[in-house]
Amino acid sequence: MMRKKEISIAFLVMLLSSNAFAQEAPKKFSVSGTMGISYEGYGLSRSPSGWQGYSPRKPWNQVRFNFTPTFKFSKDFSLPFNFNFAAKPTNFAGPYAGIIKQNFSQYITNPMNNFGVNPKYKWAELQLGTQYLKYSELSTGDIGIFGAGFDLRPRTWRIKFFTGTSQQGINYFVGPPIVTGAYKRKNWMFQFGKEQEGKYLVAFNIAKGKDVPASATPPPVTIKPQEGFVMSLVTEWYMKKGWYVKAEGARSIFTKDLTTPLDSSITSVKPFINAHTSTIKDYAVEGSIGKKSKNFDIGITSKYLGAGFQTTGYPYQQPDRLDYTVNARFNAWQKKINVVASVGQRVNNVSNTALKAKQFIGNLNWFTQFDDHWSLNVNYNNFGFETASGINPFGIKNVSNDLGVNPTFTWSNTRMSHLVSMSYSYSKYNERDVISGATTSNNTNTILLTYVPTFFTKEVSPDFSVLYFSNSVPGVKTTLTTISSGLSMAVAKKKVRLRGQLQYTIGKLDSFSTNKNFIASCNIDVKLNKKLTWATYMTTNYFKYGNEIMPNGANYLESTFRTGFQYRFEAGVGK
């Protein structure tokens, strides 16, 4: 952990950097952005003494820095930075994985830190540090990678490349607490294509991710080192009158366990990947066709992922499925009505290696502005899941229906305006037992009433709300009632903004005694000058359980204090 002296020096250097660059910069140089430092303290006390039923959620002390300048040397050359980092290693692995004292590599690739530099000259961009790059829907784009690469766009050509590490090796720890561990994973990706925005796109993508088996000691027990390679071709075509066609086809080769022996009977793609006995191959394809206009959109989208299709660029993507939906949007009644809707179906386990399941998908969002006072928003979502009977007397059937209604009324006079909003949502989830055929329901009702007055001649802004929540399943019922109120105001000639919030909740589980929760928070934002802001946040959370848990009367008091300075700079020479 950094010492206080080091922290002070670091902040001082950042604070002075914009002036230094401005003084030494060549003609037409400018720099703009933000930088800051913040401290967060966390406290937790539990009662009775020795009770461990509620665990701390944060480190006791933490210091964070951010530095996001953009240096512009001319209209063609810019140099943006994105630095966000913490003084203590508090990612999911924590000190249990042996990184109490991080080396440089572990520090800059820690998931809670972000170090990125993207110098750009005309059509050429260099990408350094942590980057989140999406090449396509079936290749890569769902993970952050620390490394280096480039994005070149001469005229209509597109040439992209990036390589780096998406996760560090994490040692297995038996606990407590148990740390599953992870292997270090190295990634690279490449794209080559042509694009003219608003007219067409043709691009070929390849991407690879590979684990390093020796990167964790001891290694994970339940995770095997893996390797994946994917190739895809993306095409987009935009025609006159708003018509468009999009398509992508991909093939993946994925090894589930690198410790298994090589297998010459499975075709490898050398030099990119060698097949093992645990290697699988499969295809994926998606496409859409539709028309967009000012007041009306209509489109059809379909996606198929084979049972063996996997890509390290989207590690949580569900394979072996077929989706197809119809999507629409329209405005009506002089644009006072806006409707967005989609309907379709998802079929899981298309390969029939497991029990096939069908899911109905339906979504609707309807907004109407009746007049200057009344508006109404209605939304509905349906998600159904159903399988044939198969080996079970009754097939699986899960259906979820969600309905939300939100009317809003506003009125005003010469001194103030008023807003009253009521939101009601109903959720019903039915599940059928595959053995008995009995259907159980999980029903949830939520009502929220909010009132917000706004004064035209005063710097005071209050708000009030009441929430009621009820959830019931066979044999169990939970209810919550929450009352909250907030107040914000500007003082000291609007240089200080104060915001306070109080919230009190009474909860009840079946016939047990009620539990009580009180939360108080306060924000103080001080504008020291046009560019420097001092922000402070304090909150306390007291929770007392009913007799549904042991020991009776258990409670905890949780508090957080956060304060920091944020500096916005903008300077130039030779303008």
Coordinates of C-alpha atoms in Angstrom, one line a residue:
M1 CA 0.0 0.0 0.0
M2 CA 1.2 3.5 -0.8
R3 CA 2.4 5.6 2.0
K4 CA 0.7 9.0 2.7
K5 CA 3.7 10.9 1.4
E6 CA 3.7 9.0 -1.9
I7 CA 0.0 9.6 -2.3
S8 CA 0.4 13.3 -1.8
I9 CA 3.3 13.6 -4.2
A10 CA 1.3 11.6 -6.9
F11 CA -1.7 13.9 -6.6
L12 CA 0.5 17.0 -6.7
V13 CA 2.2 15.8 -9.9
M14 CA -1.1 15.2 -11.6
L15 CA -2.5 18.6 -10.5
L16 CA 0.5 20.4 -12.0
S17 CA 0.8 18.4 -15.2
S18 CA -1.7 20.3 -17.3
N19 CA 0.1 23.6 -16.7
A20 CA 3.5 22.1 -17.4
F21 CA 2.4 20.6 -20.7
A22 CA 0.7 23.9 -21.7
Q23 CA 3.9 25.9 -21.0
E24 CA 6.2 23.6 -22.9
A25 CA 3.8 22.6 -25.7
P26 CA 4.4 23.5 -29.3
K27 CA 2.0 25.7 -31.3
K28 CA -1.6 24.7 -31.5
F29 CA -1.2 22.3 -28.6
S30 CA -4.1 21.7 -26.2
V31 CA -4.8 19.4 -23.3
S32 CA -8.1 18.7 -21.6
G33 CA -9.6 16.1 -19.2
T34 CA -10.0 15.3 -15.6
M35 CA -7.8 13.9 -12.8
G36 CA -8.5 13.3 -9.1
I37 CA -7.8 11.4 -5.9
S38 CA -10.3 9.9 -3.5
Y39 CA -10.2 8.1 -0.1
E40 CA -12.8 5.6 1.1
G41 CA -13.1 4.4 4.6
Y42 CA -15.3 1.5 5.6
G43 CA -16.5 0.3 9.0
L44 CA -18.6 -2.6 10.2
S45 CA -19.7 -3.5 13.7
R46 CA -21.8 -6.6 14.5
S47 CA -23.9 -7.6 17.5
P48 CA -23.8 -9.8 19.5
S49 CA -20.1 -10.0 20.0
G50 CA -18.6 -12.8 17.9
W51 CA -21.5 -13.1 15.4
Q52 CA -20.2 -13.5 11.9
G53 CA -23.5 -13.6 10.0
Y54 CA -22.7 -10.5 7.9
S55 CA -19.3 -10.2 6.2
P56 CA -17.5 -6.9 5.3
R57 CA -18.1 -5.9 1.7
K58 CA -15.1 -3.6 1.2
P59 CA -11.6 -3.1 2.4
W60 CA -11.3 -0.9 5.6
N61 CA -9.3 1.7 3.7
Q62 CA -8.8 2.4 0.0
V63 CA -7.2 5.2 -2.1
R64 CA -8.1 5.6 -5.8
F65 CA -6.6 7.8 -8.5
N66 CA -8.0 8.8 -11.9
F67 CA -6.2 10.6 -14.7
T68 CA -7.9 11.0 -18.0
P69 CA -6.3 13.7 -20.1
T70 CA -6.4 14.1 -23.9
F71 CA -3.4 15.8 -25.5
K72 CA -4.1 17.3 -28.9
F73 CA -1.1 18.3 -30.8
S74 CA -3.0 19.3 -34.0
K75 CA -6.3 18.6 -35.7
D76 CA -4.8 15.2 -36.9
F77 CA -2.8 14.0 -33.8
S78 CA -4.4 13.4 -30.4
L79 CA -3.2 11.4 -27.4
P80 CA -5.9 10.3 -24.9
F81 CA -5.1 8.6 -21.6
N82 CA -7.3 6.6 -19.3
F83 CA -5.7 5.8 -15.9
N84 CA -7.9 4.6 -13.0
F85 CA -6.1 2.7 -10.3
A86 CA -6.2 1.8 -6.6
A87 CA -3.5 1.7 -3.9
K88 CA -4.6 -1.7 -2.5
P89 CA -5.3 -5.0 -4.4
T90 CA -8.9 -5.8 -3.8
N91 CA -10.1 -7.7 -6.8
F92 CA -12.1 -10.9 -6.4
A93 CA -9.0 -12.9 -5.5
G94 CA -7.8 -10.5 -2.8
P95 CA -4.8 -11.4 -0.6
Y96 CA -5.9 -15.1 -0.3
A97 CA -4.4 -15.7 -3.8
G98 CA -0.9 -14.6 -2.8
I99 CA -1.0 -11.1 -4.2
I100 CA -0.8 -9.0 -1.0
K101 CA 2.3 -7.4 -2.5
Q102 CA 1.6 -7.2 -6.3
N103 CA 4.4 -7.1 -8.8
F104 CA 4.2 -4.5 -11.6
S105 CA 2.5 -7.0 -14.0
Q106 CA -0.1 -8.0 -11.5
Y107 CA -0.8 -4.4 -10.5
I108 CA -1.5 -3.0 -14.0
T109 CA -3.5 -6.0 -15.1
N110 CA -5.6 -6.2 -11.9
P111 CA -9.3 -6.1 -12.9
M112 CA -10.0 -3.2 -10.6
N113 CA -7.3 -1.0 -12.3
N114 CA -7.5 0.5 -15.8
F115 CA -4.4 1.8 -17.7
G116 CA -5.1 2.8 -21.3
V117 CA -3.4 5.0 -23.9
N118 CA -4.7 5.5 -27.4
P119 CA -2.5 7.9 -29.5
K120 CA -4.3 8.7 -32.8
Y121 CA -2.9 10.3 -35.9
K122 CA -5.4 10.8 -38.7
W123 CA -6.7 7.3 -39.6
A124 CA -4.1 5.4 -37.4
E125 CA -4.7 4.6 -33.7
L126 CA -2.4 2.8 -31.4
Q127 CA -4.1 1.0 -28.5
L128 CA -2.1 0.4 -25.3
G129 CA -3.2 -0.8 -21.9
T130 CA -6.6 -2.0 -20.9
Q131 CA -9.0 -2.1 -23.9
Y132 CA -12.6 -3.3 -24.4
L133 CA -12.7 -4.0 -28.1
K134 CA -15.7 -5.4 -29.9
Y135 CA -15.0 -6.8 -33.4
S136 CA -18.3 -8.6 -34.0
E137 CA -21.1 -10.5 -32.3
L138 CA -19.6 -13.9 -32.8
S139 CA -15.8 -13.3 -32.5
T140 CA -14.8 -11.0 -29.6
G141 CA -16.1 -8.1 -27.6
D142 CA -17.2 -9.1 -24.1
I143 CA -13.9 -8.9 -22.1
G144 CA -11.2 -6.4 -21.2
I145 CA -7.7 -7.2 -22.3
F146 CA -4.5 -5.5 -21.2
G147 CA -2.0 -5.4 -24.0
A148 CA -1.1 -3.5 -27.2
G149 CA -2.5 -3.2 -30.7
F150 CA -3.7 -0.9 -33.5
D151 CA -6.7 0.3 -35.4
L152 CA -5.9 1.5 -39.0
R153 CA -8.6 3.0 -41.2
P154 CA -7.1 4.3 -44.4
R155 CA -9.9 5.4 -46.7
T156 CA -12.4 2.5 -46.6
W157 CA -9.9 -0.2 -45.4
R158 CA -10.1 -1.6 -41.9
I159 CA -7.1 -3.3 -40.3
K160 CA -7.1 -4.1 -36.6
F161 CA -4.9 -6.1 -34.3
F162 CA -4.6 -6.5 -30.5
T163 CA -2.9 -8.9 -28.2
G164 CA -2.6 -9.1 -24.4
T165 CA -3.8 -10.7 -21.2
S166 CA -7.5 -11.0 -20.2
Q167 CA -6.9 -12.5 -16.8
Q168 CA -4.0 -13.2 -14.5
G169 CA -3.2 -16.5 -12.9
I170 CA -4.9 -17.0 -9.5
N171 CA -3.7 -19.6 -7.1
Y172 CA -6.2 -22.1 -5.7
F173 CA -6.8 -21.5 -2.0
V174 CA -8.5 -24.1 0.2
G175 CA -9.9 -21.5 2.5
P176 CA -11.6 -20.2 4.4
P177 CA -12.6 -18.4 2.3
I178 CA -12.3 -20.8 -0.7
V179 CA -10.7 -19.2 -3.8
T180 CA -11.4 -21.3 -6.9
G181 CA -8.4 -19.9 -8.8
A182 CA -7.8 -19.2 -12.5
Y183 CA -5.3 -19.7 -15.2
K184 CA -3.6 -16.8 -16.9
R185 CA -5.2 -16.3 -20.3
K186 CA -3.4 -14.7 -23.3
N187 CA -5.5 -13.3 -26.2
W188 CA -5.1 -11.9 -29.6
M189 CA -7.5 -10.7 -32.3
F190 CA -7.3 -9.5 -35.9
Q191 CA -9.7 -7.9 -38.4
F192 CA -9.3 -7.1 -42.1
G193 CA -12.0 -5.5 -44.1
K194 CA -13.6 -2.6 -46.0
E195 CA -16.3 -0.2 -44.7
Q196 CA -18.1 2.9 -45.8
E197 CA -20.3 4.1 -43.0
G198 CA -24.0 4.1 -43.8
K199 CA -23.4 2.0 -46.9
Y200 CA -21.6 -1.3 -46.4
L201 CA -19.2 -3.4 -44.3
V202 CA -17.2 -6.5 -45.1
A203 CA -14.8 -7.8 -42.5
F204 CA -12.9 -11.0 -41.7
N205 CA -12.1 -11.6 -38.0
I206 CA -9.9 -14.1 -36.3
A207 CA -9.4 -14.3 -32.5
K208 CA -7.7 -16.7 -30.1
G209 CA -7.4 -17.2 -26.3
K210 CA -5.1 -19.6 -24.6
D211 CA -4.5 -20.4 -20.9
V212 CA -1.1 -20.9 -19.4
P213 CA -1.1 -24.2 -17.4
A214 CA 1.8 -23.2 -15.2
S215 CA 0.4 -19.8 -14.2
A216 CA -1.3 -21.0 -11.0
T217 CA 0.4 -22.8 -8.1
P218 CA -1.4 -24.7 -6.8
P219 CA -3.7 -24.9 -9.9
P220 CA -7.5 -24.7 -9.8
V221 CA -9.1 -28.0 -8.8
T222 CA -12.4 -27.6 -10.8
I223 CA -11.1 -25.6 -13.8
K224 CA -9.0 -27.0 -16.7
P225 CA -6.6 -24.9 -18.9
Q226 CA -8.4 -24.1 -22.2
E227 CA -7.7 -22.8 -25.7
G228 CA -10.0 -21.4 -28.3
F229 CA -9.8 -20.1 -31.8
V230 CA -12.6 -18.5 -33.9
M231 CA -12.9 -17.2 -37.5
S232 CA -15.9 -15.1 -38.7
L233 CA -17.0 -13.1 -41.7
V234 CA -19.2 -10.0 -41.2
T235 CA -21.3 -8.3 -43.9
E236 CA -23.6 -5.3 -43.7
W237 CA -25.5 -3.6 -46.5
Y238 CA -27.5 -0.4 -46.2
M239 CA -29.8 0.4 -49.1
K240 CA -32.0 3.4 -50.0
K241 CA -35.2 4.1 -48.2
G242 CA -33.8 2.6 -44.9
W243 CA -33.6 -1.0 -45.9
Y244 CA -30.6 -3.0 -44.5
V245 CA -29.2 -6.5 -44.4
K246 CA -26.7 -7.8 -41.8
A247 CA -25.1 -11.3 -41.6
E248 CA -22.2 -13.0 -39.8
G249 CA -21.0 -16.6 -40.1
A250 CA -18.3 -18.1 -37.7
R251 CA -16.5 -21.3 -36.9
S252 CA -14.9 -22.1 -33.6
I253 CA -12.3 -24.7 -32.5
F254 CA -12.2 -25.0 -28.8
T255 CA -10.1 -27.2 -26.5
K256 CA -11.7 -27.9 -23.2
D257 CA -8.5 -29.3 -21.5
L258 CA -5.0 -28.5 -22.7
T259 CA -3.6 -31.3 -20.6
T260 CA -5.2 -34.0 -22.8
P261 CA -3.0 -35.5 -25.5
L262 CA -2.9 -34.2 -29.1
D263 CA -5.3 -36.0 -31.5
S264 CA -4.3 -36.2 -35.2
S265 CA -7.8 -37.5 -36.1
I266 CA -9.2 -34.0 -35.5
T267 CA -8.2 -31.5 -38.1
S268 CA -6.1 -28.7 -36.6
V269 CA -5.8 -25.1 -38.0
K270 CA -2.0 -24.6 -37.9
P271 CA -0.3 -22.5 -36.9
F272 CA -3.2 -21.1 -34.8
I273 CA -4.3 -24.2 -32.9
N274 CA -3.5 -27.9 -32.5
A275 CA -6.3 -30.3 -31.8
H276 CA -6.4 -32.4 -28.6
T277 CA -8.7 -35.2 -27.6
S278 CA -10.9 -32.6 -25.8
T279 CA -11.2 -30.4 -28.9
I280 CA -14.6 -29.6 -30.4
K281 CA -15.6 -27.7 -33.5
D282 CA -18.8 -26.1 -34.5
Y283 CA -20.5 -23.2 -36.4
A284 CA -22.6 -20.2 -35.7
V285 CA -24.5 -17.8 -37.9
E286 CA -26.7 -14.7 -37.3
G287 CA -28.6 -12.4 -39.7
S288 CA -31.1 -9.6 -39.8
I289 CA -33.1 -7.8 -42.4
G290 CA -35.3 -4.8 -41.9
K291 CA -36.3 -1.2 -42.7
K292 CA -35.8 2.0 -40.7
S293 CA -37.6 5.2 -41.1
K294 CA -38.4 8.4 -39.1
N295 CA -41.5 7.0 -37.5
F296 CA -41.5 3.3 -38.2
D297 CA -38.9 0.4 -37.9
I298 CA -39.5 -3.2 -38.7
G299 CA -36.9 -6.0 -38.6
I300 CA -36.3 -9.8 -38.3
T301 CA -33.3 -11.2 -36.5
S302 CA -32.2 -14.8 -36.2
K303 CA -29.2 -16.4 -34.5
Y304 CA -27.9 -20.0 -34.4
L305 CA -25.1 -21.3 -32.2
G306 CA -24.0 -24.9 -32.6
A307 CA -23.6 -27.1 -29.6
G308 CA -19.8 -27.0 -29.7
F309 CA -19.5 -23.3 -30.7
Q310 CA -17.4 -21.4 -28.1
T311 CA -15.3 -18.3 -28.3
T312 CA -13.0 -16.8 -25.6
G313 CA -14.2 -13.4 -26.7
Y314 CA -17.7 -14.1 -25.3
P315 CA -17.0 -16.7 -22.5
Y316 CA -20.6 -16.7 -21.1
Q317 CA -22.4 -17.1 -24.4
Q318 CA -24.9 -19.9 -24.4
P319 CA -24.3 -22.4 -27.2
D320 CA -26.7 -25.0 -28.9
R321 CA -29.5 -22.6 -29.4
L322 CA -31.7 -21.0 -32.1
D323 CA -33.2 -17.5 -31.7
Y324 CA -35.5 -15.6 -34.0
T325 CA -37.4 -12.4 -33.2
V326 CA -39.5 -9.8 -35.0
N327 CA -38.7 -6.2 -33.8
A328 CA -40.8 -3.1 -34.4
R329 CA -41.0 0.5 -33.4
F330 CA -43.4 3.2 -34.4
N331 CA -44.5 6.8 -33.5
A332 CA -48.2 7.9 -33.7
W333 CA -50.6 10.6 -32.7
Q334 CA -48.2 13.4 -33.7
K335 CA -45.4 11.6 -32.0
K336 CA -47.2 11.5 -28.6
I337 CA -47.2 7.7 -28.8
N338 CA -44.0 5.7 -29.0
V339 CA -44.1 1.9 -29.1
V340 CA -41.2 -0.5 -29.1
A341 CA -42.0 -4.2 -29.3
S342 CA -40.5 -7.6 -30.2
V343 CA -41.8 -11.2 -30.3
G344 CA -39.9 -14.4 -31.0
Q345 CA -38.7 -17.7 -29.7
R346 CA -35.6 -19.4 -28.4
V347 CA -34.9 -23.1 -28.9
N348 CA -32.3 -24.6 -26.6
N349 CA -30.5 -27.9 -27.0
V350 CA -31.1 -27.9 -30.8
S351 CA -28.7 -30.8 -31.2
N352 CA -31.0 -33.0 -29.0
T353 CA -28.0 -34.1 -26.9
A354 CA -30.1 -33.0 -24.0
L355 CA -33.8 -32.4 -23.6
K356 CA -34.9 -29.7 -26.1
A357 CA -36.5 -26.6 -24.7
K358 CA -38.6 -23.8 -26.2
Q359 CA -38.8 -20.3 -24.8
F360 CA -41.3 -17.7 -26.0
I361 CA -40.0 -14.2 -25.9
G362 CA -42.2 -11.1 -26.0
N363 CA -41.5 -7.5 -25.0
L364 CA -43.6 -4.3 -25.3
N365 CA -42.9 -0.7 -24.2
W366 CA -45.7 1.8 -24.9
F367 CA -45.3 5.4 -23.9
T368 CA -48.1 8.0 -24.4
Q369 CA -48.0 11.7 -23.6
F370 CA -51.7 12.7 -23.4
D371 CA -51.1 16.4 -22.7
D372 CA -48.9 18.8 -20.8
H373 CA -49.8 17.1 -17.5
W374 CA -50.5 13.4 -18.1
S375 CA -48.2 10.7 -19.4
L376 CA -48.4 6.9 -19.2
N377 CA -45.8 4.2 -19.7
V378 CA -46.7 0.5 -20.0
N379 CA -44.3 -2.3 -20.4
Y380 CA -44.8 -6.1 -20.7
N381 CA -42.3 -8.9 -20.9
N382 CA -43.0 -12.6 -21.4
F383 CA -40.3 -15.3 -21.2
G384 CA -41.5 -18.9 -21.5
F385 CA -39.5 -22.1 -21.2
E386 CA -41.0 -25.5 -22.1
T387 CA -39.7 -29.0 -22.9
A388 CA -41.4 -32.2 -24.1
S389 CA -42.1 -34.9 -21.5
G390 CA -39.1 -37.0 -22.4
I391 CA -38.0 -39.3 -19.6
N392 CA -40.1 -37.3 -17.1
P393 CA -43.9 -37.9 -16.6
F394 CA -44.3 -34.1 -17.1
G395 CA -42.0 -31.9 -19.1
I396 CA -40.4 -28.8 -17.7
K397 CA -42.5 -25.6 -18.0
N398 CA -41.4 -22.3 -16.7
V399 CA -43.3 -19.1 -17.7
S400 CA -42.5 -15.6 -16.5
N401 CA -44.9 -12.7 -17.1
D402 CA -44.0 -9.1 -16.0
L403 CA -46.3 -6.1 -16.3
G404 CA -45.5 -2.5 -15.4
V405 CA -47.7 0.6 -15.4
N406 CA -46.3 4.0 -14.7
P407 CA -48.6 7.1 -14.9
T408 CA -47.2 10.5 -14.2
F409 CA -49.0 13.8 -13.5
T410 CA -47.4 17.3 -13.4
W411 CA -48.8 20.7 -12.7
S412 CA -47.4 24.1 -11.8
N413 CA -48.1 27.7 -10.7
T414 CA -46.1 30.9 -10.6
R415 CA -44.0 29.7 -7.6
M416 CA -43.4 26.0 -8.1
S417 CA -44.1 22.8 -10.1
H418 CA -45.2 19.4 -8.8
L419 CA -44.6 15.9 -10.1
V420 CA -46.5 12.8 -8.9
S421 CA -45.5 9.5 -10.3
M422 CA -47.0 6.1 -9.4
S423 CA -45.3 2.9 -10.6
Y424 CA -46.9 -0.6 -10.3
S425 CA -45.3 -3.8 -11.4
Y426 CA -46.6 -7.3 -11.3
S427 CA -44.5 -10.4 -11.9
K428 CA -45.8 -13.9 -12.1
Y429 CA -43.6 -17.0 -12.4
N430 CA -45.1 -20.4 -12.9
E431 CA -43.0 -23.6 -12.5
R432 CA -44.3 -27.1 -13.1
D433 CA -42.8 -30.1 -11.2
V434 CA -41.7 -32.7 -13.7
I435 CA -42.6 -35.6 -11.4
S436 CA -46.0 -34.7 -9.9
G437 CA -47.2 -32.2 -12.6
A438 CA -48.1 -29.7 -9.9
T439 CA -47.6 -26.0 -10.8
T440 CA -46.3 -23.5 -8.2
S441 CA -46.4 -19.8 -8.6
N442 CA -44.0 -17.0 -7.5
N443 CA -46.0 -13.8 -7.4
T444 CA -44.4 -10.3 -6.8
N445 CA -46.2 -7.0 -6.5
T446 CA -44.4 -3.7 -6.2
I447 CA -46.0 -0.2 -5.8
L448 CA -43.9 3.0 -5.7
L449 CA -45.4 6.4 -5.2
T450 CA -43.1 9.5 -5.7
Y451 CA -43.7 13.2 -5.2
V452 CA -41.2 15.8 -6.3
P453 CA -41.9 19.5 -5.8
T454 CA -39.7 22.1 -7.5
F455 CA -39.4 25.7 -6.3
F456 CA -38.7 28.4 -8.9
T457 CA -37.3 30.9 -6.5
K458 CA -35.6 28.7 -3.9
E459 CA -32.5 26.6 -3.9
V460 CA -34.2 23.7 -2.1
S461 CA -35.2 20.5 -3.9
P462 CA -37.1 17.9 -1.8
D463 CA -38.5 14.5 -2.8
F464 CA -40.6 11.9 -1.1
S465 CA -41.5 8.3 -1.9
V466 CA -43.2 5.3 -0.5
L467 CA -42.5 1.7 -1.6
Y468 CA -44.5 -1.5 -1.0
F469 CA -43.1 -4.9 -2.0
S470 CA -44.8 -8.3 -1.7
N471 CA -43.5 -11.7 -2.8
S472 CA -45.3 -14.9 -2.2
V473 CA -44.5 -18.5 -3.0
P474 CA -46.3 -21.6 -1.6
G475 CA -45.7 -21.5 2.2
V476 CA -43.6 -18.3 2.2
K477 CA -44.5 -14.6 2.1
T478 CA -42.2 -11.6 2.3
T479 CA -43.2 -8.0 2.5
L480 CA -41.3 -4.8 2.6
T481 CA -42.5 -1.2 3.3
T482 CA -40.0 1.6 2.7
I483 CA -40.4 5.3 3.3
S484 CA -37.7 7.7 2.0
S485 CA -37.2 11.4 1.7
G486 CA -34.4 13.5 0.3
L487 CA -33.4 17.1 0.3
S488 CA -30.8 19.0 -1.7
M489 CA -29.9 22.6 -1.7
A490 CA -27.2 25.0 -2.8
V491 CA -25.5 27.3 -0.3
A492 CA -22.6 29.7 -0.2
K493 CA -23.6 31.4 -3.4
K494 CA -24.2 28.0 -5.1
K495 CA -20.6 27.0 -4.5
V496 CA -21.7 24.2 -2.2
R497 CA -24.4 21.6 -3.0
L498 CA -25.8 19.6 -0.1
R499 CA -27.8 16.4 -0.5
G500 CA -29.3 14.3 2.3
Q501 CA -31.3 11.1 2.1
L502 CA -33.2 9.1 4.8
Q503 CA -34.7 5.7 4.3
Y504 CA -36.6 3.4 6.7
T505 CA -37.7 -0.1 5.8
I506 CA -39.8 -2.6 7.7
G507 CA -39.6 -6.1 6.5
K508 CA -41.5 -9.2 7.5
L509 CA -41.1 -12.9 6.6
D510 CA -44.1 -15.0 7.3
S511 CA -45.0 -15.0 11.0
F512 CA -41.5 -14.1 12.2
S513 CA -41.0 -10.7 13.9
T514 CA -40.2 -7.7 11.7
N515 CA -36.7 -6.7 10.7
K516 CA -35.9 -3.0 10.5
N517 CA -33.4 -1.2 8.3
F518 CA -32.4 2.5 8.6
I519 CA -30.2 4.2 6.0
A520 CA -28.9 7.8 6.2
S521 CA -26.6 9.4 3.6
C522 CA -25.2 12.8 2.9
N523 CA -23.4 14.3 -0.1
I524 CA -21.4 17.6 0.1
D525 CA -20.0 18.9 -3.2
V526 CA -17.9 22.0 -2.9
K527 CA -16.8 23.9 -6.0
L528 CA -13.5 25.3 -4.9
N529 CA -13.1 27.1 -8.3
K530 CA -14.2 26.7 -11.9
K531 CA -12.1 23.6 -12.3
L532 CA -11.6 22.0 -8.9
T533 CA -14.4 20.2 -7.0
W534 CA -14.2 18.6 -3.6
A535 CA -16.8 15.8 -3.1
T536 CA -17.6 14.0 0.1
Y537 CA -20.1 11.2 0.7
M538 CA -21.1 9.6 4.0
T539 CA -23.6 6.9 4.7
T540 CA -24.6 4.6 7.5
N541 CA -26.7 1.5 7.3
Y542 CA -28.3 -0.1 10.4
F543 CA -30.1 -3.4 10.1
K544 CA -31.8 -5.4 12.8
Y545 CA -33.0 -8.9 12.1
G546 CA -36.3 -10.4 13.3
N547 CA -36.3 -13.8 14.9
E548 CA -36.0 -15.6 11.6
I549 CA -32.2 -16.1 12.2
M550 CA -30.1 -17.0 15.2
P551 CA -29.1 -15.4 17.5
N552 CA -32.2 -13.4 18.2
G553 CA -31.7 -9.7 18.0
A554 CA -28.7 -9.9 15.7
N555 CA -27.9 -6.6 14.0
Y556 CA -25.1 -4.8 12.3
L557 CA -24.0 -1.2 11.7
E558 CA -22.2 -0.5 8.4
S559 CA -20.7 2.9 7.4
T560 CA -18.8 4.4 4.5
F561 CA -16.9 7.6 4.2
R562 CA -15.6 8.8 0.9
T563 CA -14.0 12.1 0.0
G564 CA -11.9 13.2 -2.9
F565 CA -10.8 16.0 -5.3
Q566 CA -11.6 16.2 -9.0
Y567 CA -9.8 18.6 -11.2
R568 CA -11.0 19.5 -14.7
F569 CA -8.3 21.1 -16.9
E570 CA -8.3 22.6 -20.3
A571 CA -5.3 24.5 -21.6
G572 CA -3.9 25.4 -25.1
V573 CA -1.1 27.2 -26.8
G574 CA -1.1 29.0 -30.2
K575 CA -4.9 29.0 -30.7

